[in-house]
mmCIF file of N, CA, C and O in Angstrom:
data_model
loop_
_atom_site.group_PDB
_atom_site.id
_atom_site.type_symbol
_atom_site.label_atom_id
_atom_site.label_comp_id
_atom_site.label_asym_id
_atom_site.label_seq_id
_atom_site.Cartn_x
_atom_site.Cartn_y
_atom_site.Cartn_z
ATOM 1 N N UNK G 1 0.812 -1.174 0.000
ATOM 2 C CA UNK G 1 0.000 0.000 0.000
ATOM 3 C C UNK G 1 0.868 1.254 0.000
ATOM 4 O O UNK G 1 0.503 2.233 -0.619
ATOM 5 N N UNK G 2 1.974 1.200 0.677
ATOM 6 C CA UNK G 2 2.832 2.380 0.742
ATOM 7 C C UNK G 2 3.966 2.311 -0.270
ATOM 8 O O UNK G 2 4.872 3.133 -0.231
ATOM 9 N N UNK G 3 3.950 1.327 -1.129
ATOM 10 C CA UNK G 3 4.961 1.239 -2.168
ATOM 11 C C UNK G 3 6.180 0.424 -1.771
ATOM 12 O O UNK G 3 7.149 0.365 -2.510
ATOM 13 N N UNK G 4 6.159 -0.223 -0.614
ATOM 14 C CA UNK G 4 7.278 -1.047 -0.159
ATOM 15 C C UNK G 4 6.942 -2.496 -0.474
ATOM 16 O O UNK G 4 5.855 -2.975 -0.150
ATOM 17 N N UNK G 5 7.874 -3.173 -1.112
ATOM 18 C CA UNK G 5 7.647 -4.587 -1.411
ATOM 19 C C UNK G 5 7.878 -5.414 -0.153
ATOM 20 O O UNK G 5 9.000 -5.512 0.336
ATOM 21 N N UNK G 6 6.823 -5.966 0.341
ATOM 22 C CA UNK G 6 6.882 -6.704 1.596
ATOM 23 C C UNK G 6 7.749 -7.947 1.477
ATOM 24 O O UNK G 6 8.462 -8.308 2.421
ATOM 25 N N UNK G 7 7.740 -8.598 0.333
ATOM 26 C CA UNK G 7 8.552 -9.807 0.165
ATOM 27 C C UNK G 7 10.037 -9.485 0.285
ATOM 28 O O UNK G 7 10.803 -10.257 0.871
ATOM 29 N N UNK G 8 10.472 -8.327 -0.224
ATOM 30 C CA UNK G 8 11.878 -7.933 -0.110
ATOM 31 C C UNK G 8 12.258 -7.637 1.343
ATOM 32 O O UNK G 8 13.341 -7.993 1.798
ATOM 33 N N UNK G 9 11.363 -7.020 2.056
ATOM 34 C CA UNK G 9 11.625 -6.708 3.466
ATOM 35 C C UNK G 9 11.710 -7.991 4.283
ATOM 36 O O UNK G 9 12.574 -8.137 5.154
ATOM 37 N N UNK G 10 10.844 -8.956 4.003
ATOM 38 C CA UNK G 10 10.880 -10.230 4.719
ATOM 39 C C UNK G 10 12.170 -10.985 4.442
ATOM 40 O O UNK G 10 12.788 -11.545 5.356
ATOM 41 N N UNK G 11 12.599 -11.004 3.177
ATOM 42 C CA UNK G 11 13.852 -11.680 2.826
ATOM 43 C C UNK G 11 15.023 -10.983 3.492
ATOM 44 O O UNK G 11 15.940 -11.635 4.024
ATOM 45 N N UNK G 12 15.034 -9.652 3.498
ATOM 46 C CA UNK G 12 16.109 -8.901 4.139
ATOM 47 C C UNK G 12 16.165 -9.192 5.638
ATOM 48 O O UNK G 12 17.247 -9.410 6.201
ATOM 49 N N UNK G 13 15.008 -9.239 6.299
ATOM 50 C CA UNK G 13 14.977 -9.552 7.733
ATOM 51 C C UNK G 13 15.475 -10.963 7.988
ATOM 52 O O UNK G 13 16.223 -11.208 8.943
ATOM 53 N N UNK G 14 15.088 -11.900 7.136
ATOM 54 C CA UNK G 14 15.517 -13.287 7.258
ATOM 55 C C UNK G 14 17.035 -13.397 7.108
ATOM 56 O O UNK G 14 17.711 -14.047 7.906
ATOM 57 N N UNK G 15 17.596 -12.731 6.116
ATOM 58 C CA UNK G 15 19.037 -12.774 5.876
ATOM 59 C C UNK G 15 19.796 -12.120 7.029
ATOM 60 O O UNK G 15 20.813 -12.646 7.499
ATOM 61 N N UNK G 16 19.305 -10.996 7.531
ATOM 62 C CA UNK G 16 19.983 -10.315 8.642
ATOM 63 C C UNK G 16 19.952 -11.165 9.904
ATOM 64 O O UNK G 16 20.931 -11.226 10.648
ATOM 65 N N UNK G 17 18.848 -11.848 10.141
ATOM 66 C CA UNK G 17 18.741 -12.720 11.308
ATOM 67 C C UNK G 17 19.765 -13.850 11.229
ATOM 68 O O UNK G 17 20.472 -14.125 12.200
ATOM 69 N N UNK G 18 19.858 -14.484 10.077
ATOM 70 C CA UNK G 18 20.790 -15.598 9.954
ATOM 71 C C UNK G 18 22.238 -15.140 9.896
ATOM 72 O O UNK G 18 23.135 -15.889 10.280
ATOM 73 N N UNK G 19 22.496 -13.922 9.458
ATOM 74 C CA UNK G 19 23.856 -13.385 9.544
ATOM 75 C C UNK G 19 24.249 -13.223 11.009
ATOM 76 O O UNK G 19 25.367 -13.540 11.400
ATOM 77 N N UNK G 20 23.314 -12.742 11.804
ATOM 78 C CA UNK G 20 23.587 -12.577 13.226
ATOM 79 C C UNK G 20 23.807 -13.926 13.902
ATOM 80 O O UNK G 20 24.710 -14.092 14.720
ATOM 81 N N UNK G 21 22.975 -14.910 13.571
ATOM 82 C CA UNK G 21 23.146 -16.254 14.138
ATOM 83 C C UNK G 21 24.474 -16.859 13.704
ATOM 84 O O UNK G 21 25.155 -17.518 14.489
ATOM 85 N N UNK G 22 24.834 -16.648 12.446
ATOM 86 C CA UNK G 22 26.115 -17.158 11.961
ATOM 87 C C UNK G 22 27.291 -16.522 12.680
ATOM 88 O O UNK G 22 28.283 -17.189 12.996
ATOM 89 N N UNK G 23 27.197 -15.236 12.964
ATOM 90 C CA UNK G 23 28.266 -14.556 13.693
ATOM 91 C C UNK G 23 28.396 -15.127 15.102
ATOM 92 O O UNK G 23 29.486 -15.349 15.598
ATOM 93 N N UNK G 24 27.254 -15.381 15.728
ATOM 94 C CA UNK G 24 27.312 -15.941 17.088
ATOM 95 C C UNK G 24 27.875 -17.355 17.082
ATOM 96 O O UNK G 24 28.604 -17.738 17.985
ATOM 97 N N UNK G 25 27.537 -18.136 16.079
ATOM 98 C CA UNK G 25 28.087 -19.485 16.031
ATOM 99 C C UNK G 25 29.580 -19.444 15.744
ATOM 100 O O UNK G 25 30.328 -20.302 16.214
ATOM 101 N N UNK G 26 30.041 -18.457 14.989
ATOM 102 C CA UNK G 26 31.468 -18.292 14.750
ATOM 103 C C UNK G 26 32.176 -17.922 16.050
ATOM 104 O O UNK G 26 33.251 -18.442 16.346
ATOM 105 N N UNK G 27 31.549 -17.061 16.844
ATOM 106 C CA UNK G 27 32.130 -16.711 18.146
ATOM 107 C C UNK G 27 32.145 -17.927 19.065
ATOM 108 O O UNK G 27 33.070 -18.110 19.846
ATOM 109 N N UNK G 28 31.110 -18.758 18.989
ATOM 110 C CA UNK G 28 31.065 -19.964 19.812
ATOM 111 C C UNK G 28 32.152 -20.942 19.395
ATOM 112 O O UNK G 28 32.626 -21.739 20.205
ATOM 113 N N UNK G 29 32.562 -20.880 18.139
ATOM 114 C CA UNK G 29 33.611 -21.763 17.658
ATOM 115 C C UNK G 29 34.931 -21.493 18.376
ATOM 116 O O UNK G 29 35.710 -22.402 18.626
ATOM 117 N N UNK G 30 35.175 -20.263 18.747
ATOM 118 C CA UNK G 30 36.438 -19.910 19.392
ATOM 119 C C UNK G 30 36.388 -20.082 20.907
ATOM 120 O O UNK G 30 37.407 -20.009 21.563
ATOM 121 N N UNK G 31 35.220 -20.276 21.463
ATOM 122 C CA UNK G 31 35.124 -20.568 22.893
ATOM 123 C C UNK G 31 34.742 -22.039 23.062
ATOM 124 O O UNK G 31 34.600 -22.762 22.099
ATOM 125 N N UNK G 32 34.537 -22.459 24.284
ATOM 126 C CA UNK G 32 34.305 -23.883 24.544
ATOM 127 C C UNK G 32 32.814 -24.174 24.640
ATOM 128 O O UNK G 32 32.144 -23.749 25.572
ATOM 129 N N UNK G 33 32.271 -24.877 23.682
ATOM 130 C CA UNK G 33 30.902 -25.391 23.727
ATOM 131 C C UNK G 33 30.988 -26.856 23.335
ATOM 132 O O UNK G 33 31.576 -27.197 22.318
ATOM 133 N N UNK G 34 30.419 -27.704 24.169
ATOM 134 C CA UNK G 34 30.464 -29.131 23.877
ATOM 135 C C UNK G 34 29.046 -29.699 23.848
ATOM 136 O O UNK G 34 28.131 -29.133 24.445
ATOM 137 N N UNK G 35 28.848 -30.810 23.175
ATOM 138 C CA UNK G 35 27.514 -31.413 23.114
ATOM 139 C C UNK G 35 26.996 -31.862 24.475
ATOM 140 O O UNK G 35 25.792 -31.960 24.677
ATOM 141 N N UNK G 36 27.888 -32.131 25.407
ATOM 142 C CA UNK G 36 27.454 -32.567 26.734
ATOM 143 C C UNK G 36 26.689 -31.468 27.461
ATOM 144 O O UNK G 36 25.899 -31.735 28.352
ATOM 145 N N UNK G 37 26.938 -30.213 27.091
ATOM 146 C CA UNK G 37 26.235 -29.105 27.739
ATOM 147 C C UNK G 37 24.752 -29.126 27.403
ATOM 148 O O UNK G 37 23.910 -28.758 28.205
ATOM 149 N N UNK G 38 24.396 -29.571 26.202
ATOM 150 C CA UNK G 38 23.018 -29.591 25.753
ATOM 151 C C UNK G 38 22.423 -30.986 25.926
ATOM 152 O O UNK G 38 21.871 -31.557 25.002
ATOM 153 N N UNK G 39 22.516 -31.522 27.121
ATOM 154 C CA UNK G 39 22.039 -32.877 27.377
ATOM 155 C C UNK G 39 20.535 -32.889 27.646
ATOM 156 O O UNK G 39 19.906 -31.850 27.851
ATOM 157 N N UNK G 40 19.966 -34.070 27.650
ATOM 158 C CA UNK G 40 18.543 -34.231 27.919
ATOM 159 C C UNK G 40 18.212 -33.828 29.356
ATOM 160 O O UNK G 40 17.176 -33.226 29.614
ATOM 161 N N UNK G 41 19.119 -34.140 30.290
ATOM 162 C CA UNK G 41 18.888 -33.771 31.685
ATOM 163 C C UNK G 41 18.790 -32.271 31.880
ATOM 164 O O UNK G 41 17.919 -31.783 32.623
ATOM 165 N N UNK G 42 19.655 -31.515 31.213
ATOM 166 C CA UNK G 42 19.605 -30.061 31.313
ATOM 167 C C UNK G 42 18.325 -29.520 30.686
ATOM 168 O O UNK G 42 17.693 -28.614 31.233
ATOM 169 N N UNK G 43 17.922 -30.091 29.573
ATOM 170 C CA UNK G 43 16.699 -29.649 28.911
ATOM 171 C C UNK G 43 15.485 -29.893 29.802
ATOM 172 O O UNK G 43 14.620 -29.022 29.932
ATOM 173 N N UNK G 44 15.429 -31.031 30.438
ATOM 174 C CA UNK G 44 14.309 -31.340 31.333
ATOM 175 C C UNK G 44 14.324 -30.420 32.546
ATOM 176 O O UNK G 44 13.279 -29.944 32.987
ATOM 177 N N UNK G 45 15.500 -30.142 33.071
ATOM 178 C CA UNK G 45 15.597 -29.242 34.222
ATOM 179 C C UNK G 45 15.127 -27.840 33.865
ATOM 180 O O UNK G 45 14.389 -27.204 34.628
ATOM 181 N N UNK G 46 15.539 -27.332 32.717
ATOM 182 C CA UNK G 46 15.111 -25.997 32.298
ATOM 183 C C UNK G 46 13.599 -25.949 32.059
ATOM 184 O O UNK G 46 12.943 -24.977 32.440
ATOM 185 N N UNK G 47 13.057 -26.993 31.462
ATOM 186 C CA UNK G 47 11.616 -27.051 31.258
ATOM 187 C C UNK G 47 10.874 -27.123 32.589
ATOM 188 O O UNK G 47 9.840 -26.473 32.776
ATOM 189 N N UNK G 48 11.419 -27.876 33.528
ATOM 190 C CA UNK G 48 10.795 -27.976 34.855
ATOM 191 C C UNK G 48 10.829 -26.633 35.574
ATOM 192 O O UNK G 48 9.883 -26.288 36.287
ATOM 193 N N UNK G 49 11.894 -25.868 35.388
ATOM 194 C CA UNK G 49 11.971 -24.545 36.008
ATOM 195 C C UNK G 49 10.876 -23.632 35.491
ATOM 196 O O UNK G 49 10.235 -22.910 36.262
ATOM 197 N N UNK G 50 10.641 -23.669 34.194
ATOM 198 C CA UNK G 50 9.591 -22.834 33.617
ATOM 199 C C UNK G 50 8.210 -23.317 34.056
ATOM 200 O O UNK G 50 7.350 -22.515 34.408
ATOM 201 N N UNK G 51 7.991 -24.630 34.070
ATOM 202 C CA UNK G 51 6.703 -25.163 34.512
ATOM 203 C C UNK G 51 6.431 -24.863 35.974
ATOM 204 O O UNK G 51 5.310 -24.538 36.358
ATOM 205 N N UNK G 52 7.444 -24.972 36.797
ATOM 206 C CA UNK G 52 7.278 -24.751 38.225
ATOM 207 C C UNK G 52 6.939 -23.302 38.530
ATOM 208 O O UNK G 52 6.043 -23.018 39.309
ATOM 209 N N UNK G 53 7.635 -22.389 37.898
ATOM 210 C CA UNK G 53 7.406 -20.975 38.170
ATOM 211 C C UNK G 53 6.144 -20.448 37.532
ATOM 212 O O UNK G 53 5.376 -19.731 38.149
ATOM 213 N N UNK G 54 5.928 -20.773 36.301
ATOM 214 C CA UNK G 54 4.773 -20.268 35.565
ATOM 215 C C UNK G 54 5.210 -19.804 34.194
ATOM 216 O O UNK G 54 6.189 -19.083 34.060
ATOM 217 N N UNK G 55 4.457 -20.190 33.187
ATOM 218 C CA UNK G 55 4.883 -19.930 31.816
ATOM 219 C C UNK G 55 4.667 -18.502 31.366
ATOM 220 O O UNK G 55 5.345 -18.022 30.495
ATOM 221 N N UNK G 56 3.722 -17.798 31.896
ATOM 222 C CA UNK G 56 3.359 -16.493 31.364
ATOM 223 C C UNK G 56 4.111 -15.322 31.943
ATOM 224 O O UNK G 56 3.910 -14.196 31.505
ATOM 225 N N UNK G 57 4.985 -15.543 32.908
ATOM 226 C CA UNK G 57 5.622 -14.439 33.603
ATOM 227 C C UNK G 57 7.127 -14.655 33.699
ATOM 228 O O UNK G 57 7.586 -15.771 33.916
ATOM 229 N N UNK G 58 7.878 -13.581 33.582
ATOM 230 C CA UNK G 58 9.327 -13.674 33.752
ATOM 231 C C UNK G 58 9.648 -13.986 35.212
ATOM 232 O O UNK G 58 10.549 -14.764 35.499
ATOM 233 N N UNK G 59 8.905 -13.413 36.122
ATOM 234 C CA UNK G 59 9.136 -13.692 37.539
ATOM 235 C C UNK G 59 8.880 -15.169 37.836
ATOM 236 O O UNK G 59 9.501 -15.744 38.726
ATOM 237 N N UNK G 60 8.013 -15.808 37.051
ATOM 238 C CA UNK G 60 7.760 -17.234 37.226
ATOM 239 C C UNK G 60 8.990 -18.063 36.923
ATOM 240 O O UNK G 60 9.305 -19.013 37.630
ATOM 241 N N UNK G 61 9.705 -17.697 35.868
ATOM 242 C CA UNK G 61 10.943 -18.410 35.546
ATOM 243 C C UNK G 61 11.986 -18.210 36.637
ATOM 244 O O UNK G 61 12.714 -19.140 36.984
ATOM 245 N N UNK G 62 12.042 -17.019 37.177
ATOM 246 C CA UNK G 62 13.000 -16.734 38.256
ATOM 247 C C UNK G 62 12.647 -17.555 39.493
ATOM 248 O O UNK G 62 13.526 -18.135 40.135
ATOM 249 N N UNK G 63 11.360 -17.622 39.824
ATOM 250 C CA UNK G 63 10.923 -18.434 40.966
ATOM 251 C C UNK G 63 11.265 -19.900 40.735
ATOM 252 O O UNK G 63 11.754 -20.594 41.631
ATOM 253 N N UNK G 64 11.037 -20.384 39.524
ATOM 254 C CA UNK G 64 11.360 -21.772 39.201
ATOM 255 C C UNK G 64 12.837 -22.069 39.332
ATOM 256 O O UNK G 64 13.233 -23.121 39.841
ATOM 257 N N UNK G 65 13.685 -21.139 38.889
ATOM 258 C CA UNK G 65 15.133 -21.327 39.013
ATOM 259 C C UNK G 65 15.547 -21.360 40.479
ATOM 260 O O UNK G 65 16.326 -22.217 40.896
ATOM 261 N N UNK G 66 15.011 -20.454 41.271
ATOM 262 C CA UNK G 66 15.381 -20.412 42.690
ATOM 263 C C UNK G 66 14.941 -21.681 43.401
ATOM 264 O O UNK G 66 15.717 -22.298 44.140
ATOM 265 N N UNK G 67 13.703 -22.108 43.150
ATOM 266 C CA UNK G 67 13.189 -23.297 43.835
ATOM 267 C C UNK G 67 13.971 -24.544 43.424
ATOM 268 O O UNK G 67 14.371 -25.348 44.263
ATOM 269 N N UNK G 68 14.227 -24.699 42.131
ATOM 270 C CA UNK G 68 14.922 -25.906 41.684
ATOM 271 C C UNK G 68 16.431 -25.839 41.890
ATOM 272 O O UNK G 68 17.123 -26.822 41.661
ATOM 273 N N UNK G 69 16.932 -24.715 42.325
ATOM 274 C CA UNK G 69 18.329 -24.640 42.740
ATOM 275 C C UNK G 69 18.454 -24.960 44.222
ATOM 276 O O UNK G 69 19.396 -25.630 44.648
ATOM 277 N N UNK G 70 17.488 -24.518 45.010
ATOM 278 C CA UNK G 70 17.515 -24.757 46.452
ATOM 279 C C UNK G 70 17.031 -26.166 46.789
ATOM 280 O O UNK G 70 17.510 -26.782 47.746
ATOM 281 N N UNK G 71 16.103 -26.711 46.006
ATOM 282 C CA UNK G 71 15.510 -28.018 46.282
ATOM 283 C C UNK G 71 16.525 -29.153 46.388
ATOM 284 O O UNK G 71 16.461 -29.933 47.347
ATOM 285 N N UNK G 72 17.486 -29.293 45.479
ATOM 286 C CA UNK G 72 18.449 -30.387 45.639
ATOM 287 C C UNK G 72 19.273 -30.285 46.915
ATOM 288 O O UNK G 72 19.595 -31.300 47.533
ATOM 289 N N UNK G 73 19.584 -29.076 47.327
ATOM 290 C CA UNK G 73 20.347 -28.908 48.567
ATOM 291 C C UNK G 73 19.519 -29.273 49.787
ATOM 292 O O UNK G 73 20.026 -29.837 50.749
ATOM 293 N N UNK G 74 18.231 -28.970 49.749
ATOM 294 C CA UNK G 74 17.390 -29.302 50.905
ATOM 295 C C UNK G 74 17.049 -30.792 50.953
ATOM 296 O O UNK G 74 16.745 -31.316 52.017
ATOM 297 N N UNK G 75 17.097 -31.463 49.797
ATOM 298 C CA UNK G 75 16.804 -32.896 49.759
ATOM 299 C C UNK G 75 18.067 -33.745 49.759
ATOM 300 O O UNK G 75 18.020 -34.926 49.425
ATOM 301 N N UNK G 76 19.164 -33.182 50.151
ATOM 302 C CA UNK G 76 20.435 -33.905 50.131
ATOM 303 C C UNK G 76 20.428 -35.103 51.072
ATOM 304 O O UNK G 76 21.064 -36.121 50.814
ATOM 305 N N UNK G 77 19.689 -35.005 52.159
ATOM 306 C CA UNK G 77 19.673 -36.106 53.130
ATOM 307 C C UNK G 77 18.974 -37.351 52.576
ATOM 308 O O UNK G 77 19.267 -38.457 52.993
ATOM 309 N N UNK G 78 18.047 -37.178 51.641
ATOM 310 C CA UNK G 78 17.368 -38.327 51.037
ATOM 311 C C UNK G 78 17.788 -38.447 49.571
ATOM 312 O O UNK G 78 16.954 -38.543 48.666
ATOM 313 N N UNK G 79 19.067 -38.493 49.354
ATOM 314 C CA UNK G 79 19.614 -38.470 48.000
ATOM 315 C C UNK G 79 19.133 -39.644 47.151
ATOM 316 O O UNK G 79 18.965 -39.517 45.948
ATOM 317 N N UNK G 80 18.871 -40.781 47.762
ATOM 318 C CA UNK G 80 18.413 -41.946 47.005
ATOM 319 C C UNK G 80 17.023 -41.730 46.413
ATOM 320 O O UNK G 80 16.703 -42.253 45.358
ATOM 321 N N UNK G 81 16.199 -40.973 47.095
ATOM 322 C CA UNK G 81 14.824 -40.767 46.659
ATOM 323 C C UNK G 81 14.598 -39.385 46.067
ATOM 324 O O UNK G 81 13.459 -38.978 45.859
ATOM 325 N N UNK G 82 15.657 -38.676 45.776
ATOM 326 C CA UNK G 82 15.539 -37.312 45.277
ATOM 327 C C UNK G 82 14.744 -37.257 43.973
ATOM 328 O O UNK G 82 13.849 -36.439 43.815
ATOM 329 N N UNK G 83 15.045 -38.122 43.029
ATOM 330 C CA UNK G 83 14.364 -38.086 41.738
ATOM 331 C C UNK G 83 12.887 -38.461 41.869
ATOM 332 O O UNK G 83 12.051 -37.957 41.129
ATOM 333 N N UNK G 84 12.552 -39.330 42.808
ATOM 334 C CA UNK G 84 11.149 -39.675 43.033
ATOM 335 C C UNK G 84 10.394 -38.465 43.563
ATOM 336 O O UNK G 84 9.303 -38.130 43.088
ATOM 337 N N UNK G 85 10.974 -37.781 44.542
ATOM 338 C CA UNK G 85 10.353 -36.587 45.109
ATOM 339 C C UNK G 85 10.259 -35.492 44.043
ATOM 340 O O UNK G 85 9.237 -34.812 43.911
ATOM 341 N N UNK G 86 11.302 -35.333 43.255
ATOM 342 C CA UNK G 86 11.354 -34.341 42.191
ATOM 343 C C UNK G 86 10.260 -34.600 41.154
ATOM 344 O O UNK G 86 9.487 -33.706 40.811
ATOM 345 N N UNK G 87 10.171 -35.816 40.671
ATOM 346 C CA UNK G 87 9.167 -36.158 39.672
ATOM 347 C C UNK G 87 7.753 -36.067 40.209
ATOM 348 O O UNK G 87 6.845 -35.579 39.525
ATOM 349 N N UNK G 88 7.541 -36.522 41.424
ATOM 350 C CA UNK G 88 6.223 -36.438 42.045
ATOM 351 C C UNK G 88 5.804 -34.981 42.244
ATOM 352 O O UNK G 88 4.650 -34.617 42.008
ATOM 353 N N UNK G 89 6.745 -34.153 42.648
ATOM 354 C CA UNK G 89 6.447 -32.732 42.831
ATOM 355 C C UNK G 89 6.065 -32.050 41.535
ATOM 356 O O UNK G 89 5.101 -31.276 41.478
ATOM 357 N N UNK G 90 6.794 -32.345 40.460
ATOM 358 C CA UNK G 90 6.463 -31.761 39.150
ATOM 359 C C UNK G 90 5.097 -32.250 38.682
ATOM 360 O O UNK G 90 4.275 -31.475 38.178
ATOM 361 N N UNK G 91 4.832 -33.534 38.861
ATOM 362 C CA UNK G 91 3.549 -34.085 38.451
ATOM 363 C C UNK G 91 2.390 -33.441 39.214
ATOM 364 O O UNK G 91 1.374 -33.057 38.630
ATOM 365 N N UNK G 92 2.535 -33.322 40.542
ATOM 366 C CA UNK G 92 1.492 -32.696 41.348
ATOM 367 C C UNK G 92 1.290 -31.236 40.969
ATOM 368 O O UNK G 92 0.155 -30.742 40.933
ATOM 369 N N UNK G 93 2.379 -30.558 40.686
ATOM 370 C CA UNK G 93 2.282 -29.157 40.305
ATOM 371 C C UNK G 93 1.524 -28.993 38.992
ATOM 372 O O UNK G 93 0.645 -28.139 38.873
ATOM 373 N N UNK G 94 1.845 -29.818 38.019
ATOM 374 C CA UNK G 94 1.163 -29.728 36.725
ATOM 375 C C UNK G 94 -0.312 -30.098 36.869
ATOM 376 O O UNK G 94 -1.176 -29.504 36.222
ATOM 377 N N UNK G 95 -0.616 -31.042 37.737
ATOM 378 C CA UNK G 95 -2.006 -31.466 37.913
ATOM 379 C C UNK G 95 -2.840 -30.411 38.647
ATOM 380 O O UNK G 95 -3.964 -30.119 38.249
ATOM 381 N N UNK G 96 -2.301 -29.840 39.725
ATOM 382 C CA UNK G 96 -3.100 -28.967 40.576
ATOM 383 C C UNK G 96 -2.844 -27.482 40.362
ATOM 384 O O UNK G 96 -3.683 -26.655 40.707
ATOM 385 N N UNK G 97 -1.681 -27.116 39.841
ATOM 386 C CA UNK G 97 -1.373 -25.717 39.547
ATOM 387 C C UNK G 97 -0.835 -25.614 38.117
ATOM 388 O O UNK G 97 0.359 -25.429 37.904
ATOM 389 N N UNK G 98 -1.674 -25.727 37.119
ATOM 390 C CA UNK G 98 -1.167 -25.711 35.749
ATOM 391 C C UNK G 98 -0.543 -24.383 35.352
ATOM 392 O O UNK G 98 0.246 -24.322 34.423
ATOM 393 N N UNK G 99 -0.858 -23.313 36.047
ATOM 394 C CA UNK G 99 -0.261 -22.007 35.746
ATOM 395 C C UNK G 99 1.054 -21.770 36.454
ATOM 396 O O UNK G 99 1.685 -20.747 36.252
ATOM 397 N N UNK G 100 1.500 -22.684 37.297
ATOM 398 C CA UNK G 100 2.744 -22.524 38.034
ATOM 399 C C UNK G 100 2.547 -21.879 39.390
ATOM 400 O O UNK G 100 1.422 -21.506 39.762
ATOM 401 N N UNK G 101 3.624 -21.734 40.141
ATOM 402 C CA UNK G 101 3.554 -21.149 41.470
ATOM 403 C C UNK G 101 3.172 -19.668 41.440
ATOM 404 O O UNK G 101 2.491 -19.183 42.326
ATOM 405 N N UNK G 102 3.590 -18.964 40.426
ATOM 406 C CA UNK G 102 3.305 -17.534 40.345
ATOM 407 C C UNK G 102 1.829 -17.281 40.090
ATOM 408 O O UNK G 102 1.285 -16.270 40.514
ATOM 409 N N UNK G 103 1.158 -18.206 39.427
ATOM 410 C CA UNK G 103 -0.261 -18.015 39.154
ATOM 411 C C UNK G 103 -1.099 -17.980 40.431
ATOM 412 O O UNK G 103 -2.171 -17.407 40.452
ATOM 413 N N UNK G 104 -0.598 -18.585 41.498
ATOM 414 C CA UNK G 104 -1.317 -18.576 42.769
ATOM 415 C C UNK G 104 -1.318 -17.163 43.358
ATOM 416 O O UNK G 104 -2.327 -16.687 43.869
ATOM 417 N N UNK G 105 -0.202 -16.455 43.233
ATOM 418 C CA UNK G 105 -0.104 -15.137 43.832
ATOM 419 C C UNK G 105 -0.567 -14.035 42.898
ATOM 420 O O UNK G 105 -1.181 -13.075 43.334
ATOM 421 N N UNK G 106 -0.300 -14.157 41.592
ATOM 422 C CA UNK G 106 -0.640 -13.094 40.662
ATOM 423 C C UNK G 106 -2.028 -13.242 40.054
ATOM 424 O O UNK G 106 -2.717 -12.267 39.819
ATOM 425 N N UNK G 107 -2.431 -14.466 39.793
ATOM 426 C CA UNK G 107 -3.717 -14.726 39.153
ATOM 427 C C UNK G 107 -4.503 -15.745 39.966
ATOM 428 O O UNK G 107 -4.550 -16.913 39.631
ATOM 429 N N UNK G 108 -5.159 -15.331 41.040
ATOM 430 C CA UNK G 108 -5.841 -16.308 41.890
ATOM 431 C C UNK G 108 -7.035 -16.984 41.226
ATOM 432 O O UNK G 108 -7.476 -18.007 41.662
ATOM 433 N N UNK G 109 -7.576 -16.447 40.139
ATOM 434 C CA UNK G 109 -8.739 -17.035 39.487
ATOM 435 C C UNK G 109 -8.380 -18.044 38.408
ATOM 436 O O UNK G 109 -9.261 -18.614 37.801
ATOM 437 N N UNK G 110 -7.099 -18.242 38.113
ATOM 438 C CA UNK G 110 -6.693 -19.156 37.038
ATOM 439 C C UNK G 110 -6.594 -20.553 37.574
ATOM 440 O O UNK G 110 -6.150 -20.836 38.612
#
């Protein structure tokens, strides 16, 4: 409508985005990144942090990180059953608080 070809702008944005990603991957090449860092356990932990805190809020992610960082230290005495308690807690949270812990304080009607 204003005389700008939208397809050209989309292609330009796409190319600029991938140039930026390529630059970052080049920088990562000179520092230490290994496949072990991106393991399934880390992915599950990060997902659990977001689920625990709440998906819709940044403060929810922060709450999830704090809780799941402090939780292993507090459950150190029952190290054999830590994963059972961890999994049961995540399951109960998803069942009874689908909005996360933050939804209880910020959105009491959800």
